[in-house]
Amino acid sequence: ITTAAPWAKAKSVLAVHERWGVWDEDNVLEVFIQSPGLEFESRTELEVLDGANLLLVGQEIIQFAEAEQLSASEWRLSKLLRGRRGTEWAMSTHQVGETVLVLDPATLTRVSSLDEVGLPRFYRAVSIGSDPSLPEAVSFTNEAASLKPYAPVHIRGSRNGGGDLTITWVRRTRFSGDWRDLVDVPLNEASEAYEIDVLNGTGQVVRTLSSTSPSAAYSAADQTADFGASQSAIDLAIYQLSASVGRGFEARAIL
């Protein structure tokens, strides 16, 4: 490759934004430029919604509309869109000094086979003419995050008179997810399947339910078997399944 990925470092901790599906105008991200010549540019809301100003901050993908230069190497980015491309789970993982990578289609991407998923590989960045043994080897394990189904949303629960719990949710899709009237988003998986973990007070799984549609039933009898009595509040973790990489990202709810 002949061009390096443009990047910066986080000067501040990017706080969680609960309503990650709308503009975050409460939080800002301040960064130190690491790539010579890197500058940020303010863009209109429409341009951002069309894909402009995309960053990987730690493990969360965000976008920003407003950029303010504070000094020769410091910038403040604001009016953010959070948890892009299914990364809302990473909003609570931020720290000072984490990498802020500008996501550019021109940046090199290494496409791995499924055989490498979960296996550590070591990488060295070596300049032309340099000794390949000099750079420090960096370990990276491909967890196939880009293939994992996004976490379901809009989780709801209803109980009948006998205490049976019916759980419903709305699935998401990793691509071709445009909002079109009267048409559901594509499945983009070999088949539709979910697993729902029922958790106890210590976070341990006491039962796993399976479903081939965005709903599941947890009977009062099963609740009694798991907890000793029918429950008024149940902690759940819901996953959509991929035939390639198994469970997608977790959606948690207490119903």
CSV table of N, CA, C and O in Angstrom, one decimal, residues 169-220:
chain,number,residue,atom,x,y,z
A,169,TRP,N,-40.0,-8.6,19.3
A,169,TRP,CA,-38.9,-7.7,18.9
A,169,TRP,C,-39.0,-7.4,17.4
A,169,TRP,O,-39.7,-8.1,16.7
A,170,VAL,N,-38.1,-6.5,17.0
A,170,VAL,CA,-38.0,-6.2,15.6
A,170,VAL,C,-36.5,-6.4,15.2
A,170,VAL,O,-35.6,-5.9,15.8
A,171,ARG,N,-36.4,-7.2,14.1
A,171,ARG,CA,-35.0,-7.5,13.7
A,171,ARG,C,-34.5,-6.4,12.8
A,171,ARG,O,-35.2,-5.5,12.3
A,172,ARG,N,-33.2,-6.4,12.6
A,172,ARG,CA,-32.5,-5.4,11.8
A,172,ARG,C,-31.7,-6.1,10.7
A,172,ARG,O,-31.7,-7.3,10.7
A,173,THR,N,-31.1,-5.3,9.8
A,173,THR,CA,-30.4,-6.0,8.7
A,173,THR,C,-29.0,-5.2,8.5
A,173,THR,O,-28.9,-4.0,8.8
A,174,ARG,N,-28.0,-5.9,8.1
A,174,ARG,CA,-26.7,-5.3,8.0
A,174,ARG,C,-26.5,-4.5,6.7
A,174,ARG,O,-25.6,-3.7,6.6
A,175,PHE,N,-27.3,-4.7,5.7
A,175,PHE,CA,-27.3,-3.9,4.5
A,175,PHE,C,-28.6,-3.9,3.7
A,175,PHE,O,-29.4,-4.8,4.0
A,176,SER,N,-28.8,-3.0,2.8
A,176,SER,CA,-30.0,-2.9,2.1
A,176,SER,C,-31.2,-2.7,3.0
A,176,SER,O,-32.2,-3.3,2.9
A,177,GLY,N,-30.9,-1.8,4.0
A,177,GLY,CA,-32.0,-1.6,5.1
A,177,GLY,C,-32.7,-0.3,4.9
A,177,GLY,O,-33.2,0.3,5.9
A,178,ASP,N,-32.8,0.2,3.7
A,178,ASP,CA,-33.6,1.5,3.5
A,178,ASP,C,-35.0,1.3,3.9
A,178,ASP,O,-35.6,0.3,3.8
A,179,TRP,N,-35.6,2.4,4.5
A,179,TRP,CA,-36.9,2.4,4.9
A,179,TRP,C,-37.9,2.6,3.7
A,179,TRP,O,-37.9,3.7,3.1
A,180,ARG,N,-38.6,1.5,3.4
A,180,ARG,CA,-39.5,1.6,2.2
A,180,ARG,C,-40.9,1.2,2.7
A,180,ARG,O,-41.0,0.2,3.5
A,181,ASP,N,-41.9,1.9,2.2
A,181,ASP,CA,-43.3,1.6,2.6
A,181,ASP,C,-43.7,0.2,2.2
A,181,ASP,O,-43.4,-0.2,1.1
A,182,LEU,N,-44.3,-0.5,3.1
A,182,LEU,CA,-45.0,-1.8,2.9
A,182,LEU,C,-44.0,-2.9,2.5
A,182,LEU,O,-44.4,-3.9,2.1
A,183,VAL,N,-42.7,-2.7,2.8
A,183,VAL,CA,-41.7,-3.7,2.4
A,183,VAL,C,-40.8,-3.9,3.6
A,183,VAL,O,-40.3,-2.9,4.1
A,184,ASP,N,-40.7,-5.1,4.1
A,184,ASP,CA,-39.7,-5.4,5.2
A,184,ASP,C,-38.3,-5.4,4.7
A,184,ASP,O,-38.1,-5.6,3.5
A,185,VAL,N,-37.4,-5.1,5.6
A,185,VAL,CA,-36.0,-5.1,5.2
A,185,VAL,C,-35.5,-6.5,4.9
A,185,VAL,O,-36.1,-7.5,5.4
A,186,PRO,N,-34.6,-6.7,4.0
A,186,PRO,CA,-34.1,-8.0,3.6
A,186,PRO,C,-33.5,-8.8,4.8
A,186,PRO,O,-33.0,-8.2,5.7
A,187,LEU,N,-33.7,-10.1,4.8
A,187,LEU,CA,-33.1,-10.9,5.9
A,187,LEU,C,-31.6,-11.0,5.9
A,187,LEU,O,-30.9,-10.8,6.9
A,188,ASN,N,-31.0,-11.2,4.7
A,188,ASN,CA,-29.6,-11.2,4.5
A,188,ASN,C,-28.9,-12.3,5.4
A,188,ASN,O,-27.8,-12.2,5.8
A,189,GLU,N,-29.7,-13.3,5.7
A,189,GLU,CA,-29.1,-14.5,6.3
A,189,GLU,C,-29.7,-15.8,5.6
A,189,GLU,O,-30.7,-15.7,4.9
A,190,ALA,N,-29.1,-16.9,5.9
A,190,ALA,CA,-29.6,-18.1,5.2
A,190,ALA,C,-31.0,-18.4,5.6
A,190,ALA,O,-31.8,-18.9,4.8
A,191,SER,N,-31.3,-18.2,6.9
A,191,SER,CA,-32.7,-18.4,7.4
A,191,SER,C,-32.9,-17.5,8.6
A,191,SER,O,-31.9,-17.0,9.2
A,192,GLU,N,-34.1,-17.3,9.0
A,192,GLU,CA,-34.4,-16.4,10.2
A,192,GLU,C,-34.4,-17.3,11.4
A,192,GLU,O,-35.1,-18.3,11.5
A,193,ALA,N,-33.5,-16.9,12.4
A,193,ALA,CA,-33.4,-17.7,13.6
A,193,ALA,C,-32.9,-16.9,14.7
A,193,ALA,O,-32.1,-15.9,14.5
A,194,TYR,N,-33.4,-17.2,15.9
A,194,TYR,CA,-33.0,-16.4,17.1
A,194,TYR,C,-32.7,-17.3,18.3
A,194,TYR,O,-33.3,-18.4,18.4
A,195,GLU,N,-31.9,-16.8,19.2
A,195,GLU,CA,-31.8,-17.5,20.6
A,195,GLU,C,-32.0,-16.4,21.6
A,195,GLU,O,-31.5,-15.3,21.5
A,196,ILE,N,-32.8,-16.8,22.6
A,196,ILE,CA,-33.1,-15.9,23.7
A,196,ILE,C,-32.6,-16.5,25.0
A,196,ILE,O,-33.1,-17.6,25.4
A,197,ASP,N,-31.7,-15.9,25.7
A,197,ASP,CA,-31.2,-16.4,27.0
A,197,ASP,C,-32.0,-15.8,28.1
A,197,ASP,O,-32.2,-14.5,28.1
A,198,VAL,N,-32.5,-16.6,29.0
A,198,VAL,CA,-33.1,-16.2,30.2
A,198,VAL,C,-32.1,-16.1,31.3
A,198,VAL,O,-31.4,-17.2,31.6
A,199,LEU,N,-31.9,-15.0,32.0
A,199,LEU,CA,-30.8,-14.8,32.9
A,199,LEU,C,-31.3,-14.7,34.3
A,199,LEU,O,-32.4,-14.1,34.6
A,200,ASN,N,-30.6,-15.2,35.3
A,200,ASN,CA,-31.0,-15.0,36.7
A,200,ASN,C,-30.4,-13.7,37.3
A,200,ASN,O,-29.8,-12.9,36.5
A,201,GLY,N,-30.5,-13.5,38.5
A,201,GLY,CA,-30.0,-12.2,39.2
A,201,GLY,C,-28.5,-12.0,39.1
A,201,GLY,O,-28.1,-10.9,39.3
A,202,THR,N,-27.7,-13.1,38.8
A,202,THR,CA,-26.3,-13.0,38.8
A,202,THR,C,-25.8,-13.0,37.3
A,202,THR,O,-24.6,-13.0,37.1
A,203,GLY,N,-26.7,-12.9,36.4
A,203,GLY,CA,-26.3,-12.9,35.0
A,203,GLY,C,-26.1,-14.3,34.4
A,203,GLY,O,-25.6,-14.4,33.2
A,204,GLN,N,-26.4,-15.3,35.1
A,204,GLN,CA,-26.2,-16.7,34.6
A,204,GLN,C,-27.4,-17.1,33.8
A,204,GLN,O,-28.5,-16.8,34.1
A,205,VAL,N,-27.1,-17.9,32.7
A,205,VAL,CA,-28.2,-18.3,31.8
A,205,VAL,C,-28.9,-19.5,32.5
A,205,VAL,O,-28.2,-20.5,32.8
A,206,VAL,N,-30.2,-19.4,32.6
A,206,VAL,CA,-30.9,-20.5,33.2
A,206,VAL,C,-31.7,-21.3,32.2
A,206,VAL,O,-32.2,-22.4,32.4
A,207,ARG,N,-32.0,-20.7,31.0
A,207,ARG,CA,-32.7,-21.3,29.9
A,207,ARG,C,-32.4,-20.6,28.7
A,207,ARG,O,-32.3,-19.3,28.7
A,208,THR,N,-32.4,-21.3,27.5
A,208,THR,CA,-32.2,-20.7,26.2
A,208,THR,C,-33.4,-21.1,25.4
A,208,THR,O,-33.7,-22.3,25.2
A,209,LEU,N,-34.2,-20.1,24.9
A,209,LEU,CA,-35.3,-20.3,24.0
A,209,LEU,C,-34.8,-20.1,22.6
A,209,LEU,O,-33.9,-19.4,22.3
A,210,SER,N,-35.5,-20.8,21.7
A,210,SER,CA,-35.2,-20.7,20.2
A,210,SER,C,-36.4,-20.3,19.5
A,210,SER,O,-37.6,-20.6,19.9
A,211,SER,N,-36.2,-19.6,18.4
A,211,SER,CA,-37.4,-19.1,17.6
A,211,SER,C,-36.9,-18.9,16.2
A,211,SER,O,-35.8,-18.6,15.9
A,212,THR,N,-37.9,-19.1,15.2
A,212,THR,CA,-37.6,-18.8,13.8
A,212,THR,C,-38.4,-17.6,13.4
A,212,THR,O,-38.5,-17.3,12.2
A,213,SER,N,-39.0,-16.8,14.3
A,213,SER,CA,-39.7,-15.6,14.0
A,213,SER,C,-39.4,-14.6,15.1
A,213,SER,O,-38.9,-15.0,16.2
A,214,PRO,N,-39.7,-13.3,14.9
A,214,PRO,CA,-39.3,-12.3,16.0
A,214,PRO,C,-40.3,-12.3,17.2
A,214,PRO,O,-40.9,-11.3,17.6
A,215,SER,N,-40.5,-13.5,17.8
A,215,SER,CA,-41.3,-13.6,19.0
A,215,SER,C,-40.9,-15.0,19.6
A,215,SER,O,-40.4,-15.9,19.0
A,216,ALA,N,-41.2,-15.0,20.9
A,216,ALA,CA,-41.0,-16.3,21.7
A,216,ALA,C,-41.9,-16.3,22.9
A,216,ALA,O,-42.3,-15.2,23.4
A,217,ALA,N,-42.1,-17.5,23.4
A,217,ALA,CA,-43.0,-17.7,24.6
A,217,ALA,C,-42.2,-18.3,25.7
A,217,ALA,O,-41.4,-19.2,25.5
A,218,TYR,N,-42.4,-17.7,26.9
A,218,TYR,CA,-41.7,-18.2,28.1
A,218,TYR,C,-42.8,-18.5,29.1
A,218,TYR,O,-43.4,-17.6,29.7
A,219,SER,N,-43.2,-19.8,29.2
A,219,SER,CA,-44.4,-20.1,30.0
A,219,SER,C,-44.2,-20.0,31.5
A,219,SER,O,-43.1,-20.0,32.0
A,220,ALA,N,-45.3,-19.8,32.2
A,220,ALA,CA,-45.3,-19.7,33.6
A,220,ALA,C,-44.7,-21.0,34.2
A,220,ALA,O,-44.0,-21.0,35.2
